[in-house]
Tab-separated table of C-alpha atoms in Angstrom:
chain	number	residue	atom	x	y	z
Y	1	MET	CA	-10.073	27.820	-83.418
Y	2	GLN	CA	-10.357	25.228	-80.646
Y	3	MET	CA	-6.874	23.911	-81.467
Y	4	VAL	CA	-5.456	27.432	-81.148
Y	5	GLN	CA	-7.164	27.947	-77.785
Y	6	GLU	CA	-5.818	24.635	-76.519
Y	7	ALA	CA	-2.324	25.513	-77.729
Y	8	LYS	CA	-2.439	28.908	-76.016
Y	9	ALA	CA	-3.690	27.292	-72.812
Y	10	ALA	CA	-0.723	24.888	-72.946
Y	11	GLY	CA	1.334	27.891	-72.127
Y	12	PRO	CA	3.314	30.534	-71.921
Y	13	GLY	CA	2.838	33.380	-74.310
Y	14	VAL	CA	5.171	36.371	-74.127
Y	15	ASN	CA	4.589	39.827	-75.544
Y	16	PRO	CA	6.959	41.096	-78.247
Y	17	VAL	CA	8.940	43.368	-75.897
Y	18	GLU	CA	9.546	40.459	-73.511
Y	19	ALA	CA	10.489	38.241	-76.459
Y	20	GLN	CA	13.066	40.777	-77.641
Y	21	ARG	CA	14.473	41.069	-74.103
Y	22	ARG	CA	14.879	37.296	-73.890
Y	23	LEU	CA	16.548	37.167	-77.306
Y	24	GLN	CA	18.986	39.917	-76.327
Y	25	GLU	CA	19.826	38.315	-72.978
Y	26	ASN	CA	20.356	34.861	-74.457
Y	27	PRO	CA	22.292	34.905	-77.752
Y	28	ASP	CA	21.537	31.201	-78.194
Y	29	ALA	CA	17.759	31.769	-78.048
Y	30	LEU	CA	15.904	31.096	-81.276
Y	31	LEU	CA	13.088	33.229	-82.697
Y	32	LEU	CA	11.267	30.725	-84.871
Y	33	GLU	CA	8.799	31.985	-87.502
Y	34	VAL	CA	6.330	29.187	-88.329
Y	35	ARG	CA	4.495	30.707	-91.304
Y	36	ASP	CA	5.284	29.517	-94.798
Y	37	ALA	CA	8.079	31.698	-96.174
Y	38	GLU	CA	5.942	33.110	-98.994
Y	39	ASN	CA	3.383	34.341	-96.442
Y	40	ILE	CA	5.805	36.489	-94.449
Y	41	PRO	CA	5.632	40.180	-95.416
Y	42	ALA	CA	8.994	41.917	-95.742
Y	43	ASP	CA	8.136	44.290	-92.892
Y	44	GLN	CA	7.456	41.375	-90.509
Y	45	LYS	CA	10.892	39.759	-90.478
Y	46	ALA	CA	12.812	40.257	-87.251
Y	47	PRO	CA	16.608	40.307	-87.392
Y	48	ASN	CA	18.069	36.798	-86.977
Y	49	MET	CA	14.634	35.189	-87.189
Y	50	VAL	CA	14.635	31.580	-88.421
Y	51	ASN	CA	11.828	30.320	-90.651
Y	52	ILE	CA	10.600	26.733	-90.404
Y	53	SER	CA	6.971	26.437	-91.405
Y	54	LEU	CA	4.533	24.731	-89.062
Y	55	GLY	CA	3.985	22.059	-91.713
Y	56	SER	CA	7.693	21.128	-91.720
Y	57	LEU	CA	8.368	21.606	-88.026
Y	58	LEU	CA	7.422	18.065	-87.080
Y	59	ILE	CA	10.075	16.652	-89.436
Y	60	ARG	CA	12.743	19.324	-88.873
Y	61	ALA	CA	12.618	18.906	-85.079
Y	62	ASP	CA	12.416	15.100	-85.039
Y	63	LEU	CA	15.698	13.550	-83.907
Y	64	GLU	CA	14.704	10.165	-85.316
Y	65	VAL	CA	14.429	11.156	-88.980
Y	66	PRO	CA	17.505	11.047	-91.224
Y	67	GLU	CA	19.967	13.806	-90.386
Y	68	GLU	CA	19.633	15.546	-93.751
Y	69	ARG	CA	15.921	16.196	-93.053
Y	70	ARG	CA	16.481	17.657	-89.559
Y	71	ASP	CA	17.339	21.216	-88.641
Y	72	ILE	CA	20.412	21.174	-86.416
Y	73	ARG	CA	19.221	24.342	-84.649
Y	74	LEU	CA	16.442	22.231	-83.105
Y	75	ALA	CA	18.663	19.428	-81.799
Y	76	ASP	CA	18.996	20.827	-78.257
Y	77	ARG	CA	15.687	20.230	-76.493
Y	78	SER	CA	16.649	22.695	-73.720
Y	79	ARG	CA	17.382	25.588	-76.096
Y	80	GLN	CA	15.161	28.613	-75.582
Y	81	VAL	CA	12.750	28.825	-78.513
Y	82	ILE	CA	10.176	31.571	-79.047
Y	83	THR	CA	7.768	30.798	-81.863
Y	84	THR	CA	6.110	33.559	-83.852
Y	85	CYS	CA	3.797	34.096	-86.816
Y	86	GLY	CA	1.511	36.912	-87.976
Y	87	VAL	CA	-0.604	37.415	-84.833
Y	88	GLY	CA	0.321	34.488	-82.571
Y	89	ASN	CA	-2.134	31.704	-83.390
Y	90	LEU	CA	0.174	29.507	-85.481
Y	91	ALA	CA	2.992	30.371	-83.084
Y	92	ALA	CA	1.007	28.918	-80.171
Y	93	MET	CA	0.408	25.739	-82.161
Y	94	GLY	CA	4.114	25.534	-83.034
Y	95	ALA	CA	5.126	26.003	-79.400
Y	96	LYS	CA	2.732	23.261	-78.293
Y	97	LEU	CA	4.081	20.917	-80.960
Y	98	LEU	CA	7.651	21.504	-79.777
Y	99	LYS	CA	6.646	20.960	-76.144
Y	100	ASP	CA	4.933	17.715	-77.135
Y	101	MET	CA	8.225	16.703	-78.793
Y	102	GLY	CA	10.162	17.225	-75.565
Y	103	PHE	CA	11.348	20.827	-75.791
Y	104	THR	CA	11.540	22.276	-72.283
Y	105	ASN	CA	12.066	26.014	-72.843
Y	106	VAL	CA	9.453	27.041	-75.410
Y	107	SER	CA	7.076	29.985	-75.526
Y	108	TYR	CA	5.110	31.700	-78.255
Y	109	MET	CA	4.978	35.406	-79.068
Y	110	ASP	CA	1.493	36.642	-78.301
Y	111	GLY	CA	0.582	39.193	-80.956
Y	112	GLY	CA	3.121	37.713	-83.356
Y	113	MET	CA	5.145	39.802	-85.766
Y	114	GLN	CA	2.302	42.285	-86.145
Y	115	GLY	CA	2.656	42.985	-82.417
Y	116	TRP	CA	6.457	43.189	-82.828
Y	117	LYS	CA	6.049	45.737	-85.597
Y	118	ASP	CA	3.365	47.686	-83.678
Y	119	ALA	CA	5.715	47.853	-80.659
Y	120	GLY	CA	8.284	49.594	-82.873
Y	121	LEU	CA	10.798	46.760	-82.571
Y	122	PRO	CA	13.384	46.368	-85.344
Y	123	THR	CA	12.625	44.433	-88.497
Y	124	GLU	CA	14.887	43.642	-91.426
Y	125	TRP	CA	12.784	46.096	-93.431
Y	126	SER	CA	13.227	48.968	-90.945
Y	127	GLN	CA	16.957	48.294	-90.734
Y	128	CYS	CA	17.263	48.343	-94.539
Y	129	ARG	CA	15.321	51.614	-94.737
Y	130	ALA	CA	17.530	53.181	-92.047
Y	131	LEU	CA	20.662	51.999	-93.817
Y	132	ARG	CA	19.410	53.240	-97.177
Y	133	GLY	CA	18.897	56.701	-95.695
Y	134	SER	CA	22.437	56.811	-94.293
Y	135	ILE	CA	24.293	55.859	-97.470
Y	136	LYS	CA	25.221	58.671	-99.833
Y	137	LEU	CA	25.607	57.416	-103.374
Y	138	PRO	CA	27.440	59.421	-106.024
Y	139	PRO	CA	25.294	60.839	-108.816
Y	140	LEU	CA	25.148	58.599	-111.842
Y	141	PHE	CA	25.428	61.476	-114.269
Y	142	ALA	CA	27.515	64.540	-113.592
Y	143	ALA	CA	26.048	67.841	-114.774
């Protein structure tokens, strides 16, 4: 828990509403989910969210590793990146890691995707449910 506290103290956390505002204002901003993909519930995936687990982030963001191991979306050290996870702890650690690697415009989402969901912000799941309710399918068997 000490590592999480140190990461949060390294700065800035933003609430989910502020994170969404920043993402809408800056189309190049990146919402980076740092949980392992299999640990992300379907109802906690924000639209256009990118998943790079905390365990792979060090390699994916390193400009000195072979190109095929890097993630090109992390090449620009000035790109706005907002890290997220379930409740914000891993996100804070991911943001600190990126800052330590030279990223200059990084924050973490305090409250994580649970906070995003609790704030009523859109998720892939909510968008799918809304779409499903608006599509009228023909009956499979006519009477």
